[in-house]
Short mmCIF file of C-alpha atoms in Angstrom, two decimals:
data_model
loop_
_atom_site.label_atom_id
_atom_site.label_comp_id
_atom_site.label_asym_id
_atom_site.label_seq_id
_atom_site.Cartn_x
_atom_site.Cartn_y
_atom_site.Cartn_z
CA MET N 244 -5.24 82.98 56.18
CA SER N 245 -2.90 80.30 54.73
CA ALA N 246 -2.33 77.20 55.91
CA ASP N 247 1.14 77.90 56.77
CA ALA N 248 -0.02 81.09 58.78
CA ARG N 249 -2.26 78.81 60.65
CA PHE N 250 0.36 76.04 61.43
CA TRP N 251 2.87 78.81 62.85
CA ASP N 252 0.20 80.17 65.01
CA LYS N 253 -0.98 76.88 66.28
CA ILE N 254 2.57 76.42 67.16
CA ALA N 255 3.71 79.71 68.21
CA PRO N 256 2.91 79.31 71.93
CA LYS N 257 5.29 76.41 72.07
CA TYR N 258 7.90 77.22 70.08
CA ALA N 259 8.11 80.87 72.10
CA LYS N 260 8.73 78.12 75.04
CA SER N 261 11.38 75.58 73.55
CA LYS N 262 15.09 75.83 73.98
CA ILE N 263 17.83 77.04 71.24
CA ARG N 264 19.27 73.62 70.38
CA ASP N 265 22.50 74.92 69.60
CA GLU N 266 23.06 77.90 71.68
CA ASP N 267 26.83 78.02 70.33
CA ALA N 268 25.93 78.04 67.17
CA TYR N 269 23.02 80.77 67.05
CA ARG N 270 25.39 83.08 68.94
CA TYR N 271 28.32 82.18 66.57
CA THR N 272 25.51 83.36 63.71
CA LEU N 273 24.25 86.15 65.68
CA GLU N 274 27.91 87.35 66.25
CA ARG N 275 28.54 87.13 62.56
CA THR N 276 25.93 89.26 61.41
CA ARG N 277 26.09 92.00 64.03
CA SER N 278 29.68 92.15 62.50
CA TYR N 279 28.27 93.17 58.96
CA LEU N 280 25.64 95.71 60.52
CA GLY N 281 25.87 99.37 61.28
CA ALA N 282 24.67 101.99 63.78
CA GLU N 283 22.73 103.69 61.04
CA ASP N 284 21.50 100.44 58.97
CA SER N 285 17.93 100.02 58.25
CA VAL N 286 17.48 96.43 58.59
CA LEU N 287 14.60 93.62 57.11
CA GLU N 288 14.15 90.35 58.63
CA LEU N 289 12.10 88.05 56.95
CA GLY N 290 10.67 84.85 58.79
CA CYS N 291 11.14 86.49 62.18
CA GLY N 292 9.56 84.06 64.42
CA THR N 293 8.85 85.27 67.81
CA GLY N 294 11.55 88.29 67.64
CA SER N 295 14.79 86.86 69.09
CA THR N 296 16.86 87.42 66.77
CA ALA N 297 15.90 90.96 66.05
CA ILE N 298 16.04 92.16 69.47
CA GLU N 299 19.11 90.75 69.74
CA LEU N 300 20.75 93.03 66.64
CA ALA N 301 18.19 95.87 67.47
CA ARG N 302 21.16 97.65 69.53
CA GLY N 303 23.60 97.62 67.07
CA VAL N 304 21.08 99.32 63.98
CA LYS N 305 18.75 102.43 63.52
CA ARG N 306 16.00 99.94 63.00
CA ILE N 307 14.37 96.62 62.02
CA ILE N 308 11.18 95.80 60.63
CA ALA N 309 10.43 92.06 61.82
CA THR N 310 8.33 90.43 59.37
CA ASP N 311 6.41 87.06 59.61
CA LEU N 312 3.42 85.02 58.58
CA SER N 313 1.99 84.23 61.94
CA ALA N 314 0.56 86.99 63.97
CA THR N 315 0.46 85.14 67.02
CA MET N 316 4.23 84.86 66.64
CA LEU N 317 4.74 88.74 66.01
CA GLU N 318 2.38 89.17 68.75
CA ILE N 319 4.59 87.23 71.46
CA GLY N 320 7.83 89.36 69.22
CA ARG N 321 6.30 92.61 70.51
CA GLU N 322 6.10 91.50 74.04
CA ARG N 323 9.57 90.57 74.35
CA ALA N 324 10.78 93.67 72.76
CA TRP N 325 8.70 95.47 75.54
CA ASP N 326 10.67 93.44 78.05
CA ALA N 327 13.67 94.11 77.03
CA GLY N 328 13.29 97.85 76.62
CA VAL N 329 13.86 97.44 72.71
CA GLY N 330 12.26 100.04 70.75
CA ASN N 331 13.62 100.15 67.31
CA VAL N 332 12.06 96.92 66.05
CA GLU N 333 8.37 97.05 63.91
CA PHE N 334 6.83 93.71 63.57
CA GLN N 335 4.88 93.30 60.52
CA CYS N 336 2.49 90.54 59.40
CA CYS N 337 3.54 89.68 55.65
CA SER N 338 4.81 86.96 53.56
CA ALA N 339 8.52 87.56 52.58
CA GLY N 340 6.74 88.34 48.98
CA THR N 341 4.80 91.26 50.44
CA ALA N 342 7.33 92.48 52.74
CA PRO N 343 8.13 96.49 52.67
CA GLU N 344 9.94 97.19 49.77
CA GLY N 345 12.82 99.54 51.59
CA PRO N 346 15.57 99.51 50.24
CA PHE N 347 17.17 98.37 53.35
CA ASP N 348 20.83 98.10 53.86
CA ALA N 349 20.47 94.57 54.93
CA VAL N 350 17.78 91.71 54.66
CA LEU N 351 18.42 88.86 57.15
CA ALA N 352 16.37 85.15 56.21
CA HIS N 353 17.61 82.91 59.08
CA ASN N 354 15.69 79.04 58.80
CA LEU N 355 13.26 80.44 56.10
CA LEU N 356 14.57 79.91 52.53
CA HIS N 357 13.92 76.07 53.01
CA LEU N 358 10.03 76.68 53.76
CA LEU N 359 9.73 79.24 50.54
CA PRO N 360 7.22 78.04 47.64
CA ASP N 361 9.74 79.12 45.17
CA LEU N 362 13.36 79.85 46.29
CA GLU N 363 14.58 81.17 43.01
CA GLN N 364 11.57 83.60 42.40
CA ASP N 365 11.46 84.43 46.61
CA LEU N 366 14.78 85.45 46.13
CA GLN N 367 14.42 87.58 43.16
CA GLU N 368 12.44 89.76 45.05
CA THR N 369 14.26 89.95 48.04
CA ALA N 370 17.11 91.48 46.12
CA ALA N 371 14.82 94.23 45.07
CA ARG N 372 14.06 95.30 48.90
CA VAL N 373 18.01 95.76 49.39
CA ARG N 374 20.06 98.68 47.99
CA PRO N 375 22.80 98.45 45.99
CA GLY N 376 25.97 97.04 47.79
CA GLY N 377 23.64 96.41 50.69
CA LEU N 378 23.44 92.69 52.04
CA PHE N 379 21.66 89.60 52.10
CA ILE N 380 22.38 87.25 55.05
CA SER N 381 21.14 84.08 55.81
CA LYS N 382 21.20 80.76 57.60
CA THR N 383 19.41 77.71 55.83
CA PRO N 384 19.21 74.20 56.35
CA CYS N 385 19.96 72.27 53.25
CA LEU N 386 18.28 69.31 53.74
CA GLY N 387 18.66 68.27 50.27
CA GLU N 388 22.64 67.63 51.03
CA HIS N 389 24.15 64.07 51.34
CA ARG N 390 21.59 62.35 49.32
CA SER N 391 23.57 58.69 50.10
CA SER N 392 22.97 59.19 53.53
CA TRP N 393 20.15 57.84 55.66
CA LYS N 394 19.55 60.85 57.55
CA TYR N 395 18.57 62.30 54.24
CA TRP N 396 16.24 59.55 53.46
CA MET N 397 14.69 59.55 56.92
CA PHE N 398 13.95 63.39 56.55
CA ARG N 399 12.14 62.41 53.19
CA ALA N 400 10.20 60.22 54.73
CA LEU N 401 9.44 61.78 57.75
CA ILE N 402 8.36 64.98 56.56
CA PRO N 403 5.32 64.07 54.66
CA LEU N 404 4.43 62.32 57.53
CA MET N 405 4.43 65.03 60.37
CA GLN N 406 2.74 67.25 58.01
CA LEU N 407 -0.12 64.87 57.88
CA ALA N 408 -0.20 65.23 61.54
CA GLY N 409 0.21 69.00 61.57
CA LYS N 410 3.88 68.70 62.94
CA ALA N 411 5.61 70.30 60.13
CA PRO N 412 4.59 73.36 57.82
CA GLY N 413 3.02 72.89 54.20
CA HIS N 414 5.93 73.18 52.58
CA VAL N 415 9.41 71.70 53.22
CA ASP N 416 12.29 72.64 50.28
CA PHE N 417 15.56 69.83 50.40
CA ILE N 418 17.66 72.46 49.23
CA SER N 419 21.44 71.75 48.21
CA ILE N 420 24.02 74.28 49.11
CA ARG N 421 24.54 74.61 45.42
CA ARG N 422 21.10 75.37 44.46
CA LEU N 423 21.44 77.97 47.31
CA GLU N 424 24.39 79.54 46.04
CA THR N 425 23.10 79.87 42.64
CA ALA N 426 19.92 81.27 43.49
CA VAL N 427 21.38 84.00 45.55
CA GLN N 428 23.70 84.58 42.93
CA ASN N 429 21.02 84.44 40.09
CA ALA N 430 19.42 87.13 42.03
CA GLY N 431 21.95 89.82 41.69
CA PHE N 432 24.03 89.46 44.78
CA GLU N 433 27.79 88.56 44.89
CA ILE N 434 28.31 85.74 47.59
CA ILE N 435 31.12 87.46 49.92
CA GLU N 436 31.02 84.34 52.80
CA THR N 437 29.29 80.99 53.25
CA GLY N 438 30.04 78.17 55.59
CA ASN N 439 28.48 75.91 57.55
CA SER N 440 26.82 77.03 60.88
CA PRO N 441 28.37 74.69 62.60
CA ALA N 442 30.78 72.88 60.76
CA ALA N 443 28.36 69.77 59.93
CA VAL N 444 25.70 70.15 57.03
CA PRO N 445 22.96 71.06 56.97
CA SER N 446 22.68 74.21 57.99
CA ARG N 447 24.39 77.21 55.44
CA TYR N 448 25.38 80.75 56.49
CA LEU N 449 25.85 82.89 53.53
CA VAL N 450 26.04 86.67 53.15
CA ALA N 451 26.03 88.41 49.82
CA ARG N 452 26.07 92.08 48.38
CA ARG N 453 23.78 93.30 45.87
CA ARG N 454 25.51 94.23 43.05
#
């Protein structure tokens, strides 16, 4: 088991009980994502956590394979899906690079890309899981924005301390919007929607179609 998997397993019970920090932004993200999905779509979600997004979107698609590093997160997700009466979500324990190959009509990665060890390589592998014409939909904290801001330097100082204390995962990438969008395009996608969600950086919502 990787160090990151152990970290997410450890915090899973507390994570599952925590409230969404910005409910309006989360609902907006769900509705935008839902608008791109069809009833016959086969969807892969990377970094699904406790399954909240997969369960919310499940009734509008044919099936969702929801994946995560943390077996504990996935077990909570299975219980939530059962309680919600959702039967078309399959939970699998794996990394982004070892996820099912598909091809899928859409691949989702919400609040994940900044935690991947190699953004560019992982996006190349993700693209291989999307059918031609299919979609990649993500929302990413772009922590590399506004390097002149005190918040940027505060995060830069805090995250290593949090990692030492076991309060943050082992890899956190300070991605800029430019790097994110360039990596998505270089992986073989055409960006069809991109914007900050909510209005302020750092969360970047992005929809791209595989060429």
